[in-house]
Coordinates of C-alpha atoms in Angstrom, one line a residue:
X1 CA -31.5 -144.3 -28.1
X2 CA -31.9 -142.6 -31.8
X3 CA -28.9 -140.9 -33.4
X4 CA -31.1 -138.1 -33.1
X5 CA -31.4 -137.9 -29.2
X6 CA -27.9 -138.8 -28.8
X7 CA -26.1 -135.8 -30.4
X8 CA -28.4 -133.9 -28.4
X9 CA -27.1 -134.9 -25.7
X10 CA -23.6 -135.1 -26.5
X11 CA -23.5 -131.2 -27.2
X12 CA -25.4 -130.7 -24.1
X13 CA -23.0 -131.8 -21.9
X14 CA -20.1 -130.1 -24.3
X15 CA -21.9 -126.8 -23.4
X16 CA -22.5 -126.9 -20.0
X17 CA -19.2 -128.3 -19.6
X18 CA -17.5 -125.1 -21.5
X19 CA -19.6 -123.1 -19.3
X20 CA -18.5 -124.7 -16.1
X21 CA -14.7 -124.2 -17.3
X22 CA -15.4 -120.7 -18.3
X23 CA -16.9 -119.8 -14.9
X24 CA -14.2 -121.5 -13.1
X25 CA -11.6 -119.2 -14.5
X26 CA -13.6 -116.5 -14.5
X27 CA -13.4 -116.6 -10.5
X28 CA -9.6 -117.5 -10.5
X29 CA -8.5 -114.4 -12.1
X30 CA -6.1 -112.7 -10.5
X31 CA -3.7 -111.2 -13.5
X32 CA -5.3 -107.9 -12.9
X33 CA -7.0 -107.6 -16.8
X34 CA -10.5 -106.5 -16.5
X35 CA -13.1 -109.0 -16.3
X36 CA -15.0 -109.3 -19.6
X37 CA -18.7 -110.4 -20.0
X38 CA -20.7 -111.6 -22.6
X39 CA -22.2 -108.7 -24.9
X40 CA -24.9 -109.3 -27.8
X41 CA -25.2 -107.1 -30.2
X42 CA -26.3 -106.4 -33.8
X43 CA -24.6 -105.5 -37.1
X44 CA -25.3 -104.2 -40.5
X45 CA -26.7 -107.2 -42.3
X46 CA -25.2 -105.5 -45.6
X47 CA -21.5 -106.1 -46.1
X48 CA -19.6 -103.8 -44.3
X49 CA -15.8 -102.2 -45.8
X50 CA -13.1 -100.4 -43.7
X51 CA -13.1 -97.2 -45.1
X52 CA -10.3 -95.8 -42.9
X53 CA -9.5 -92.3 -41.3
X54 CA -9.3 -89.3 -44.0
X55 CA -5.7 -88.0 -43.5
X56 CA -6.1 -84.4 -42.1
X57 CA -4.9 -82.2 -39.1
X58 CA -5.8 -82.6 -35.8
X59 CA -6.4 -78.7 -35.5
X60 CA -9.3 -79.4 -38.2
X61 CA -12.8 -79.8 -35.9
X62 CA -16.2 -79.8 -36.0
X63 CA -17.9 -75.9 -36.7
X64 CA -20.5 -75.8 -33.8
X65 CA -22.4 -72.5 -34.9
X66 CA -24.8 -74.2 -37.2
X67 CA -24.5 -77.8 -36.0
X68 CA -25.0 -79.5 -32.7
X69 CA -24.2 -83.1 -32.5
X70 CA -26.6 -85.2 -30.9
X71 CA -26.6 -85.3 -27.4
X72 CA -29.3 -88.4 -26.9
X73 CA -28.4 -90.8 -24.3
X74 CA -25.6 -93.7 -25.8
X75 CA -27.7 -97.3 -25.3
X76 CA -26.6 -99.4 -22.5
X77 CA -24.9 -102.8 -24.0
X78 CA -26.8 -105.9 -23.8
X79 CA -25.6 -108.2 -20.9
X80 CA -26.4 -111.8 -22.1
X81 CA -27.0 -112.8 -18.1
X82 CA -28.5 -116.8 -19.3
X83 CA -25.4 -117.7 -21.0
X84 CA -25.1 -121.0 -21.9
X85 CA -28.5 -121.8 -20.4
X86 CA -29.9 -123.1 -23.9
X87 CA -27.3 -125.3 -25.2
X88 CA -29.4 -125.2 -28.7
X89 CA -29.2 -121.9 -28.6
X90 CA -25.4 -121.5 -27.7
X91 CA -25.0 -124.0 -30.8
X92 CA -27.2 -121.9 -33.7
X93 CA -25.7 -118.6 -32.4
X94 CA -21.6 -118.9 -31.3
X95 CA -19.8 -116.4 -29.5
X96 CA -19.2 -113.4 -32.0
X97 CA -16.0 -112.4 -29.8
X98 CA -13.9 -115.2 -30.8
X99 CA -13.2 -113.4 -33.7
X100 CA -13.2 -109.5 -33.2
X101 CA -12.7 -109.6 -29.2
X102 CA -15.5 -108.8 -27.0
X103 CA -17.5 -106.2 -27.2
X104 CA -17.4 -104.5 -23.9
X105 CA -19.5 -101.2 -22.9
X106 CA -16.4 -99.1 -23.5
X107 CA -16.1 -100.2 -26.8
X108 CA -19.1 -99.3 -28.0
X109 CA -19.6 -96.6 -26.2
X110 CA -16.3 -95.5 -28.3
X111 CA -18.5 -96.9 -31.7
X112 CA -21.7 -94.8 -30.9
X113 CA -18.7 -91.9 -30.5
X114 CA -17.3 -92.0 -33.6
X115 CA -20.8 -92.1 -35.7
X116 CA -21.7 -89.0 -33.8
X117 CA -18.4 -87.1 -34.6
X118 CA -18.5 -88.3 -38.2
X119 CA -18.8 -85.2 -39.7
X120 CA -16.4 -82.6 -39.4
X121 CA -16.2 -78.6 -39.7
X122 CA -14.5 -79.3 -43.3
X123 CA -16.2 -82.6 -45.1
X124 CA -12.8 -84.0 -46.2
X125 CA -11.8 -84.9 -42.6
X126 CA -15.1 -87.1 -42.4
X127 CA -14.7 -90.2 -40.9
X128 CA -17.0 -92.8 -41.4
X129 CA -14.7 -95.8 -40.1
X130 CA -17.3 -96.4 -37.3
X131 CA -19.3 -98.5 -40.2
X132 CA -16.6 -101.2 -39.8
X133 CA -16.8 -101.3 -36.2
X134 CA -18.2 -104.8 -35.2
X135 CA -18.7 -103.1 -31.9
X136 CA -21.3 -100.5 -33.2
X137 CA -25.0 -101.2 -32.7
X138 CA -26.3 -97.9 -32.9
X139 CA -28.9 -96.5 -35.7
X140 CA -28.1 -96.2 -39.1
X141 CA -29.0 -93.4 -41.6
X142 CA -29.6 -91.9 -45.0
X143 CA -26.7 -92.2 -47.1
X144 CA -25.0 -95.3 -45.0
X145 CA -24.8 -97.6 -48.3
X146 CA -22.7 -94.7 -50.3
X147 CA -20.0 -95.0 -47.4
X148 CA -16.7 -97.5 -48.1
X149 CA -17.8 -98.2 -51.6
X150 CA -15.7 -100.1 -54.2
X151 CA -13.7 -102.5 -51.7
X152 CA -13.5 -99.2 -48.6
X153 CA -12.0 -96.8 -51.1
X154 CA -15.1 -94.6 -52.0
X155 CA -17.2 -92.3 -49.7
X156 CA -19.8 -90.5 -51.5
X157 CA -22.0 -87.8 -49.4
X158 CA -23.5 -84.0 -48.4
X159 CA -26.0 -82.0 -46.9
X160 CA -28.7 -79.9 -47.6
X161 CA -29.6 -77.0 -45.8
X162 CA -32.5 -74.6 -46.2
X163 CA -33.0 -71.2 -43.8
X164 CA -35.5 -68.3 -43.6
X165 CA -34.4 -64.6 -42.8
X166 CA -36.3 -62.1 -41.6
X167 CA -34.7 -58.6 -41.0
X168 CA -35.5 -55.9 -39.8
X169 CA -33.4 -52.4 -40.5
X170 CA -30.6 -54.2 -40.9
X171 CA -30.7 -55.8 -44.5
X172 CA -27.1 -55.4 -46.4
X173 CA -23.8 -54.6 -44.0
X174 CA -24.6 -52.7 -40.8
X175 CA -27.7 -50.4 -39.6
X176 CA -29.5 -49.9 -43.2
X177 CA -32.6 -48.9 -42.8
X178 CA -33.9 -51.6 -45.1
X179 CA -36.5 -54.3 -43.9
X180 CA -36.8 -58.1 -45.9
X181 CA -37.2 -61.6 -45.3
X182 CA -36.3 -64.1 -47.7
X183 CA -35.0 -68.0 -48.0
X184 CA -31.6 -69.4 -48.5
X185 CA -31.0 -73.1 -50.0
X186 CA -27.2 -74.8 -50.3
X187 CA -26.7 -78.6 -51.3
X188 CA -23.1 -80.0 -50.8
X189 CA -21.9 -83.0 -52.5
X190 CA -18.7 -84.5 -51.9
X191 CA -16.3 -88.2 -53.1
X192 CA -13.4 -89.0 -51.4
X193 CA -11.6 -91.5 -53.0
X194 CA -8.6 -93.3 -51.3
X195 CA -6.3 -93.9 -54.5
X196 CA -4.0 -96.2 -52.4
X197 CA -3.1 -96.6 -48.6
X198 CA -0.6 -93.3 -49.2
X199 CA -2.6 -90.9 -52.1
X200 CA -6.3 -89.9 -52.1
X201 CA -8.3 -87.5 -54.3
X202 CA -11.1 -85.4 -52.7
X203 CA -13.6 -83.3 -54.5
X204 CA -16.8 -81.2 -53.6
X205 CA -19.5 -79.2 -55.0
X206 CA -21.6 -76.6 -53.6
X207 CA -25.0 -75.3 -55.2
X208 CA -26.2 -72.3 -53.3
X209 CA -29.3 -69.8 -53.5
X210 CA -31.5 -67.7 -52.5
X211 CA -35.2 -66.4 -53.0
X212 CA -38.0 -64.3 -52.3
X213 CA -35.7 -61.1 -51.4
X214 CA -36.7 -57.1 -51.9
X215 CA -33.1 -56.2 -51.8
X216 CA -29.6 -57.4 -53.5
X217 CA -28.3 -60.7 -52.0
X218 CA -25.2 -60.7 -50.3
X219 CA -22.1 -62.0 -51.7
X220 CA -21.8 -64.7 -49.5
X221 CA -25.4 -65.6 -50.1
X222 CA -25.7 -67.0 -53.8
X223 CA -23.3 -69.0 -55.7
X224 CA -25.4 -71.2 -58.3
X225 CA -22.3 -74.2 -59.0
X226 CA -19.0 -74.5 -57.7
X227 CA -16.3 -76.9 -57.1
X228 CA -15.6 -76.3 -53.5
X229 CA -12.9 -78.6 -52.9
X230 CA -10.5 -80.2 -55.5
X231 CA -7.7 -81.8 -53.9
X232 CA -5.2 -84.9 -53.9
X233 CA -3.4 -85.4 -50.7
X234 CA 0.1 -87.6 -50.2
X235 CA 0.8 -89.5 -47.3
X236 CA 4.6 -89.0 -47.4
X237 CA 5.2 -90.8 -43.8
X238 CA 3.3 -91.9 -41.1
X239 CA 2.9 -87.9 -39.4
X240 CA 3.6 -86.0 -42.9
X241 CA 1.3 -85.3 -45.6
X242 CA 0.6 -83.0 -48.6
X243 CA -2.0 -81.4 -50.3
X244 CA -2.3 -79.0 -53.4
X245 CA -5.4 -77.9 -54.6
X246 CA -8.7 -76.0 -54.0
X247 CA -9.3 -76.6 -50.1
X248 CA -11.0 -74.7 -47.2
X249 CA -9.2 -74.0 -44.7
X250 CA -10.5 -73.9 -40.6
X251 CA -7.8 -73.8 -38.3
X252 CA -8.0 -73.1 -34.6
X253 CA -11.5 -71.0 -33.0
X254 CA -12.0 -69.2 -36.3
X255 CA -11.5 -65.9 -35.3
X256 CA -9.0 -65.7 -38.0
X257 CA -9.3 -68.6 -40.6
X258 CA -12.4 -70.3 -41.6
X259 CA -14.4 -71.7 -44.5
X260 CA -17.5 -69.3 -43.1
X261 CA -20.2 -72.1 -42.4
X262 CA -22.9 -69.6 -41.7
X263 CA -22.7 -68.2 -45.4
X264 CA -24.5 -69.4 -48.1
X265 CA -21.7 -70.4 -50.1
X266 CA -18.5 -71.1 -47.8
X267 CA -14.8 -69.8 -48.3
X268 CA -12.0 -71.7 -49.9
X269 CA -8.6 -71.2 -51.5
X270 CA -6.3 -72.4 -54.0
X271 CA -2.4 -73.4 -53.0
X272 CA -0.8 -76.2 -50.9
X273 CA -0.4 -77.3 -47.6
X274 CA 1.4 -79.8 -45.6
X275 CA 0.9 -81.3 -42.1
X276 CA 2.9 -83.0 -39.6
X277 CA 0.9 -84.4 -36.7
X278 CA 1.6 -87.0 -33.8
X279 CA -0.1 -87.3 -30.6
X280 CA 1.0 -84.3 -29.1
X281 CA -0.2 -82.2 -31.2
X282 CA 0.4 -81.1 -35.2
X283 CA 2.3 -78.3 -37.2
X284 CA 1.0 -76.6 -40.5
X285 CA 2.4 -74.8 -43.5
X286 CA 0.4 -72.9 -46.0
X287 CA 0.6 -71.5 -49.1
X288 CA -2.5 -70.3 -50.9
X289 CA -5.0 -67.6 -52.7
X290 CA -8.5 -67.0 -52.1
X291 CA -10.8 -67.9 -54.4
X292 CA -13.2 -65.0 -56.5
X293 CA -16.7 -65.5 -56.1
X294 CA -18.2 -65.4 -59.8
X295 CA -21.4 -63.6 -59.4
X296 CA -24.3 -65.8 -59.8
X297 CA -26.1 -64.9 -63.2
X298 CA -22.7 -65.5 -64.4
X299 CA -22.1 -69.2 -66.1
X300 CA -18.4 -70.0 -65.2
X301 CA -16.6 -71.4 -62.6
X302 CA -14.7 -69.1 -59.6
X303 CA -11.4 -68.4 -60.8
X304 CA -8.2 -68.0 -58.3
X305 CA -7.5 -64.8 -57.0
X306 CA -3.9 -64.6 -58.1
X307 CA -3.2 -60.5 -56.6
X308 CA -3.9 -62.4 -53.1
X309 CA -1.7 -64.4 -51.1
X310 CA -2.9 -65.9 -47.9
X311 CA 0.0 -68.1 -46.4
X312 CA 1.5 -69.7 -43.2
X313 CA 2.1 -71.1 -40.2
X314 CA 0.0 -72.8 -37.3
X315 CA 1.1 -75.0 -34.4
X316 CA -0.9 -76.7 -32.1
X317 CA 0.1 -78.1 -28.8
X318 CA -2.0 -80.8 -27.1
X319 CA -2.4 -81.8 -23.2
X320 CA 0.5 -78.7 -22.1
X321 CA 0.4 -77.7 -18.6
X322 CA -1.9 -74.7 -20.0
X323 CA -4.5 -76.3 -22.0
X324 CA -4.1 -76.9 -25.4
X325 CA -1.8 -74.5 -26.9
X326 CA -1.5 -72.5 -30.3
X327 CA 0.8 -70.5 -31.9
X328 CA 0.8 -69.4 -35.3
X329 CA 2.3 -66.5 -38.0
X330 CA 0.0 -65.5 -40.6
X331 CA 0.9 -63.7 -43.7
X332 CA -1.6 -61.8 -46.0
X333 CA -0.6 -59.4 -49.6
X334 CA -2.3 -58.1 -52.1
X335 CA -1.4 -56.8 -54.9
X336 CA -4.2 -54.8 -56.2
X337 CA -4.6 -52.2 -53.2
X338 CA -0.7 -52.3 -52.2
X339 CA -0.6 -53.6 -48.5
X340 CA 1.4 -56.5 -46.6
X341 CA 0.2 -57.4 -43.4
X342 CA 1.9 -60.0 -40.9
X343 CA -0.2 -61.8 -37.8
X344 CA 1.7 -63.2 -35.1
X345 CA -0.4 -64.7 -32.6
X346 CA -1.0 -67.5 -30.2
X347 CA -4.3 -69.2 -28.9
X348 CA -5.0 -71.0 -25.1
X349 CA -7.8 -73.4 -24.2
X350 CA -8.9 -75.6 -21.3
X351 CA -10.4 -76.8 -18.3
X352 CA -9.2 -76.9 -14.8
X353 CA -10.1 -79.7 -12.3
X354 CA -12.9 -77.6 -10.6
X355 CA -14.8 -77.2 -13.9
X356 CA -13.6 -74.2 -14.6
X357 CA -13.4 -72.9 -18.3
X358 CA -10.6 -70.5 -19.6
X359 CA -9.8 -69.3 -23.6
X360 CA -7.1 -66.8 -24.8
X361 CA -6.3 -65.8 -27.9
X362 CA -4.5 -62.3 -29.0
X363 CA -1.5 -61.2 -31.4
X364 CA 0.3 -58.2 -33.4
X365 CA -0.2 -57.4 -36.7
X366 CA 2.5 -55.0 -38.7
X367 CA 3.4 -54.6 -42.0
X368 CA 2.7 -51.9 -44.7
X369 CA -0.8 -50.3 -45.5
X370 CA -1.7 -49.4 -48.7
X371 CA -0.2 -45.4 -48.7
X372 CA 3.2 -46.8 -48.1
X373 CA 2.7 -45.8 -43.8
X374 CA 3.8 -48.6 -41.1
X375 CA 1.0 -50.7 -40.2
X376 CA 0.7 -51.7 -36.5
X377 CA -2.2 -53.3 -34.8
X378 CA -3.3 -56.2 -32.5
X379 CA -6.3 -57.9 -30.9
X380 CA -7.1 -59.8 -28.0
X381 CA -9.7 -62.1 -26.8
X382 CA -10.6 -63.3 -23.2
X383 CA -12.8 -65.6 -21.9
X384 CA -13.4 -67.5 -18.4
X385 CA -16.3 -69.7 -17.8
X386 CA -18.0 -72.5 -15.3
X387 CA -20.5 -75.3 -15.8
X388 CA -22.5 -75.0 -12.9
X389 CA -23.8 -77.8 -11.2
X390 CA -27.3 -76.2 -10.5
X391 CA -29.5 -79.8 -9.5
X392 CA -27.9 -82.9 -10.4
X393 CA -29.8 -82.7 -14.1
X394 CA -29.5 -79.1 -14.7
X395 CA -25.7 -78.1 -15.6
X396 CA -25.6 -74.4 -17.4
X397 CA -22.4 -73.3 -18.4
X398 CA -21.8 -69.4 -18.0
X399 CA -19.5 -67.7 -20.0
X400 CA -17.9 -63.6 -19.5
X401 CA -16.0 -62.5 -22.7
X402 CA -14.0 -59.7 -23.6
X403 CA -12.8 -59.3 -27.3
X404 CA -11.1 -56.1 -28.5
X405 CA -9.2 -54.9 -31.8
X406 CA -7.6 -52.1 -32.3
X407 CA -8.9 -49.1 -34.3
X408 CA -7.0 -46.2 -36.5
X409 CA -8.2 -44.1 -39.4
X410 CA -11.1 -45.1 -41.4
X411 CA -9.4 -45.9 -44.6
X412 CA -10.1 -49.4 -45.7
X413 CA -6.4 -50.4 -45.4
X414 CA -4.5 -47.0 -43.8
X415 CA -4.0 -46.4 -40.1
X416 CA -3.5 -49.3 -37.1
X417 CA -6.9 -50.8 -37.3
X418 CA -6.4 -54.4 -37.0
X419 CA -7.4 -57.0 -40.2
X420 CA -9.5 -59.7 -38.9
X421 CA -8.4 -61.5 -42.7
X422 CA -10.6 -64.9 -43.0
X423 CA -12.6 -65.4 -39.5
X424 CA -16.3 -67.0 -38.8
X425 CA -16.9 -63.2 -37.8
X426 CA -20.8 -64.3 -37.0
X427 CA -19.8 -66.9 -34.1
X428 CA -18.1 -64.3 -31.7
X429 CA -19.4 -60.4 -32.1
X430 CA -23.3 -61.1 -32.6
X431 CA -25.1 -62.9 -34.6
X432 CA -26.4 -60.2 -36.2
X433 CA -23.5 -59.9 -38.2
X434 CA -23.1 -56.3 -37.5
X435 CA -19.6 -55.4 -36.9
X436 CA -16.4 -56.6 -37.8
X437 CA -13.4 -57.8 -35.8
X438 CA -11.5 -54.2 -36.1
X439 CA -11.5 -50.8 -33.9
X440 CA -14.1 -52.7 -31.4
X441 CA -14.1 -53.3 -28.0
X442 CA -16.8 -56.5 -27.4
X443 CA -18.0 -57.2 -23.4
X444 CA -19.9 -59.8 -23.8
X445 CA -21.9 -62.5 -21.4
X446 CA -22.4 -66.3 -22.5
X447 CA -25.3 -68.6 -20.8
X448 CA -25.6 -72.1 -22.3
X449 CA -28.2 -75.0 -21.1
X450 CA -29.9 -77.8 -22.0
X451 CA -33.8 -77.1 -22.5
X452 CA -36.1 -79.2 -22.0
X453 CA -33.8 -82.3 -22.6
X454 CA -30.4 -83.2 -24.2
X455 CA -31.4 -82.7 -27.9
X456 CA -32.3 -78.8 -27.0
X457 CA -30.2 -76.5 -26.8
X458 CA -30.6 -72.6 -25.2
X459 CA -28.2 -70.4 -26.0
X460 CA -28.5 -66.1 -24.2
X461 CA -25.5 -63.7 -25.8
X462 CA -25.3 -60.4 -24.6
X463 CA -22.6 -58.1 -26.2
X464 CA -21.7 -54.3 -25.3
X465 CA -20.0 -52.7 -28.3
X466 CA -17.9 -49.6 -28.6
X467 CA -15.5 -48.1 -30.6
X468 CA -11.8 -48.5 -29.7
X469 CA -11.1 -44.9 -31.8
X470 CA -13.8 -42.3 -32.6
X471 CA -13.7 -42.6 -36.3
X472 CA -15.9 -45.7 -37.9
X473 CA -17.3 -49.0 -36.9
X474 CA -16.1 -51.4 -40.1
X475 CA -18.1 -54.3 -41.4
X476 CA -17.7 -57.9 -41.4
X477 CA -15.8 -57.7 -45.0
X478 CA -13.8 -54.8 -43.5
X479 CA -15.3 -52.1 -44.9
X480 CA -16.0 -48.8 -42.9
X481 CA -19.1 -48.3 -42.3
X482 CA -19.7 -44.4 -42.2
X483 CA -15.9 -43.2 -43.5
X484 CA -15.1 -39.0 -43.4
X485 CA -17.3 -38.8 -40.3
X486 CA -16.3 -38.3 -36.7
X487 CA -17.6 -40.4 -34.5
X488 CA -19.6 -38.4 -32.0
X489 CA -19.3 -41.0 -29.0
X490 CA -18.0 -44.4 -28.7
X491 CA -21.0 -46.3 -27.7
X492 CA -22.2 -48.6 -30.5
X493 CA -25.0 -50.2 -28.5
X494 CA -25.9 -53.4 -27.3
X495 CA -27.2 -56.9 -28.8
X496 CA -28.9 -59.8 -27.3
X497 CA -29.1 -63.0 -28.8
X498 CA -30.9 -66.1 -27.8
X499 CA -30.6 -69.2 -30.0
X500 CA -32.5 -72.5 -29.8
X501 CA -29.7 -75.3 -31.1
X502 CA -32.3 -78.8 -31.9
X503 CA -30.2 -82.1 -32.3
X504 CA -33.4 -84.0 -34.3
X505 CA -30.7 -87.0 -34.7
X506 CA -27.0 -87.1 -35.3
X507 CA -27.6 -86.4 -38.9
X508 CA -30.6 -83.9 -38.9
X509 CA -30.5 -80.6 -37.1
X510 CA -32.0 -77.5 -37.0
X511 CA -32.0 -73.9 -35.6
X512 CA -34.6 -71.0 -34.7
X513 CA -33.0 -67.4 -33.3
X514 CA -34.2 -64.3 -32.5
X515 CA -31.7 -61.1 -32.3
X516 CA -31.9 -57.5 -30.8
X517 CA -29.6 -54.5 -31.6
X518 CA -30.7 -51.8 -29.0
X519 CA -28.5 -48.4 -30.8
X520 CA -26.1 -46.6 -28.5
X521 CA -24.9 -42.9 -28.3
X522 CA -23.0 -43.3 -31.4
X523 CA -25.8 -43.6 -33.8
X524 CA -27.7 -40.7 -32.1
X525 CA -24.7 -38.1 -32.3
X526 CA -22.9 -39.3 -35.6
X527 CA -23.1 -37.4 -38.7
X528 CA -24.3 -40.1 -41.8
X529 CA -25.7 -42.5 -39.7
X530 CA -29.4 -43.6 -38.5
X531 CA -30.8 -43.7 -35.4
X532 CA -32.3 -47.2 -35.6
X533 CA -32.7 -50.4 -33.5
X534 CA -32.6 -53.5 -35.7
X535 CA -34.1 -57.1 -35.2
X536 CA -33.3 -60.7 -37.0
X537 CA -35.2 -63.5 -36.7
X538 CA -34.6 -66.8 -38.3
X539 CA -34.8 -70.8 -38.2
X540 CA -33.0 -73.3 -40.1
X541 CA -32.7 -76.9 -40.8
X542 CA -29.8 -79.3 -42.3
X543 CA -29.5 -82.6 -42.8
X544 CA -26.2 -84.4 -43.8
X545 CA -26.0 -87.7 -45.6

């Protein structure tokens, strides 16, 4: 027998005799631990680094009105069923879960999560820690190798985003009577660089533009070079950290605090904030001032807006008896036009056993307006909702909303009309960006569905608008809209909005919407004010990196 032929043989029978063993316990098992099998699966040839979790609050989340993760179906692991039965083979290729534990279908499926939900409704609470994940197998994508850089300390990445406009009567703030259709570009750019295991620095710039407009761009439309975020964050202990520096801010739904994803060129602030989160939930604490936008043509960076203060409170309960649970104080001055106001409100979320859907959120605002008179206002917002389990592929979810904010005089700040402050104002009272969250009552009807697959997605809005007081419907910046008038009748009119949400891939996305403002009484019996319907077309598409 050659030497040859007789280690062959020799790790033969070591193989088949491992696999016997193996088996053997396999069917003894009686400890009650979940029986594992055998998964193969592929990783990254490149070197892969652990870049870690990016310290933020748990009441940060994805922005869902201009992105839609993926919904493709998650890959069903590879079940090695012929193990051992090449003992060459079991030689030249060992068991890769000796060393990082098993790779069950739970695991990856967890992996293939995590890549998904990598980017989040504010960039510095990325995580991209599903690179280091021996367990994920899924696809890998454009601006992978610029993730964990420099021994895991360095992720470098952004987005681009380009969308077309057409509208129709409605160009400007409200029913204007002016027609155009034009392009808007923005290209973010961000670094997060974990200084130690405790400090990290965070920076980002936006570019944004437009082109191809009759009209004046919007404020929130052009803004050619900014530093969007400027941070460095402490992780004091394990639950508390602290962070000072320019920094959006997106707490709860965005009714009231948001970095504005459908403009152009995002909100942020200037000021501090510090977290304390565990696994029941998290507690905030701000202190900050908007930031002015520099107008375009000008070559200078925004400056801080030191006559506003913007600061707070917000506390969010996980996994109560209610839902999630949020409660939160909200403090707004400014110098410059002479008003305080003060927000205390609460927010409730969840799901009961029978797939039904439920949100509240409402609170008080008071304080002083700018003539020196008490200010006293509130809002309120209801929602209940169902998926519906129509055919065993086909489950809509139906939504019926109510929102309403009170009204007062038409001064800017005078009278009890509530201050909507810093929302996403275009994700709940139409997407035609008509009206602002103040003297407004909103029924409204929500039908969601896939179409045609998982990677489309329908979405039908219908909203009824009137006028809590018969003065002036105000504007999404809080202007009124037609101030001195009497309003003639509260009936605004009504909108319909359908929305097709495309998940190309978990990285590429892109939208196409058509909207309808049918004009109520109000416009036809209102002094200063035209008698128009208004439409808005539009498509979009974004790709992150």
């Amino acid at each position: 027998m050659s030497q040859r032929n007789w280690k062959r043989r020799l790790l033969s029978a070591i193989a088949i005799a491992t696999a016997a063993i193996s088996t053997h316990a396999h069917a003894q098992d009686t400890s009650g631990l979940e029986p594992v099998e055998v998964l193969v699966f592929q990783q990254d040839s490149g070197a892969l680094t652990e870049p870690g979790p990016s310290p933020t609050s748990s009441t940060e989340e994805p922005a869902a009105s201009s992105i839609v993760d993926s919904q493709s179906p998650i890959a069903e692991p590879v079940v090695d069923t012929s193990t051992y039965s090449d003992p060459y083979a079991s030689y030249s290729a060992p068991c890769t879960c000796c060393a990082n534990g098993c790779c069950t279908k739970k695991k990856k499926e967890a992996a293939m999560a995590k890549m998904k939900g990598a980017y989040q409704g504010v960039f510095y609470a990325n995580d991209f820690s599903y690179l280091d994940d021996p367990c994920y197998d899924g696809p890998s994508f454009f601006g992978d190798s610029l993730k964990g850089m420099f021994n895991g300390t360095l992720d470098v990445g952004g987005e681009a985003r380009v969308r077309y406009h057409n509208e129709n009567n409605h160009r400007g703030l409200g029913i204007t009577g002016n027609d155009d259709n034009f392009w808007l570009t923005r290209y973010r750019m961000f670094a997060n660089w974990r200084l130690s295991d405790n400090l990290r620095f965070y920076g980002e710039y936006l570019y944004a533009d437009s082109g191809g407009e009759l009209f004046n761009n919007r404020p929130i439309e052009e803004n050619r070079g900014e530093a969007q975020n400027l941070f460095l964050e402490a992780q004091l202990t394990d639950n508390l950290s602290v962070r000072g520096g320019r920094q959006e801010l997106l707490l709860g739904a965005q009714r009231l605090i948001s970095p504005l994803d459908w403009a152009n060129t995002r909100r942020t602030f200037d000021g501090v904030r510090a977290t304390y989160a565990n696994k029941d939930g998290s507690i905030d604490a701000f202190y900050t001032h908007p930031v002015k936008r520099t107008a375009a043509y000008e070559d200078k960076w925004d400056a801080t807006n030191q006559d506003v203060q913007f600061f707070g409170a917000y506390m969010t309960r996980k996994d109560t008896w209610l839902g999630q649970w949020e409660n939160y104080y909200l403090g707004l001055n400014n110098d410059t036009t002479n008003f305080d106001y003060h927000t205390i409100g609460s927010r409730i979320v969840g799901k009961t056993d029978s797939n039904w859907l439920y949100e509240y959120e409402g609170g008080t605002q008071f304080g002083t307006n700018s003539d020196g008179t008490d200010h006293s206002a509130g809002f309120f917002t209801g929602g209940l909702g169902r998926q519906v389990a129509m055919t065993s592929d086909w489950k809509p979810t139906l939504w019926f909303w109510y929102d309403y904010a009170s009204g007062g005089d038409d001064d800017l700040r005078g009278g009890d009309g509530f201050d909507h402050m810093f929302p996403l104002a275009h994700k709940y009272l139409g997407f035609m960006d008509l009206f602002g969250r103040r003297n407004i009552h909103d029924i409204n009807a929500q039908f969601i569905t896939p179409f045609f697959g998982e990677k489309v997605k329908l979405v039908l809005w219908y909203h009824y608008f009137m006028l809590d007081e018969k003065t002036t419907p105000f504007n999404v910046v809080m202007n009124p809209s037609n101030p001195g008038n009497a309003a003639g009748d509260r009936e605004l009119g009504h909108e319909i909005d359908v929305l097709f949400q495309i998940a190309l891939n978990p990285r590429n996305s892109a939208l196409i919407g058509y909207s309808h403002f049918n004009s109520g009484k109000y416009y036809s019996t209102t002094a200063g004010v035209q008698d128009l319907d208004a439409d808005f077309f539009y498509f979009q598409y974004q790709m992150r990196f």
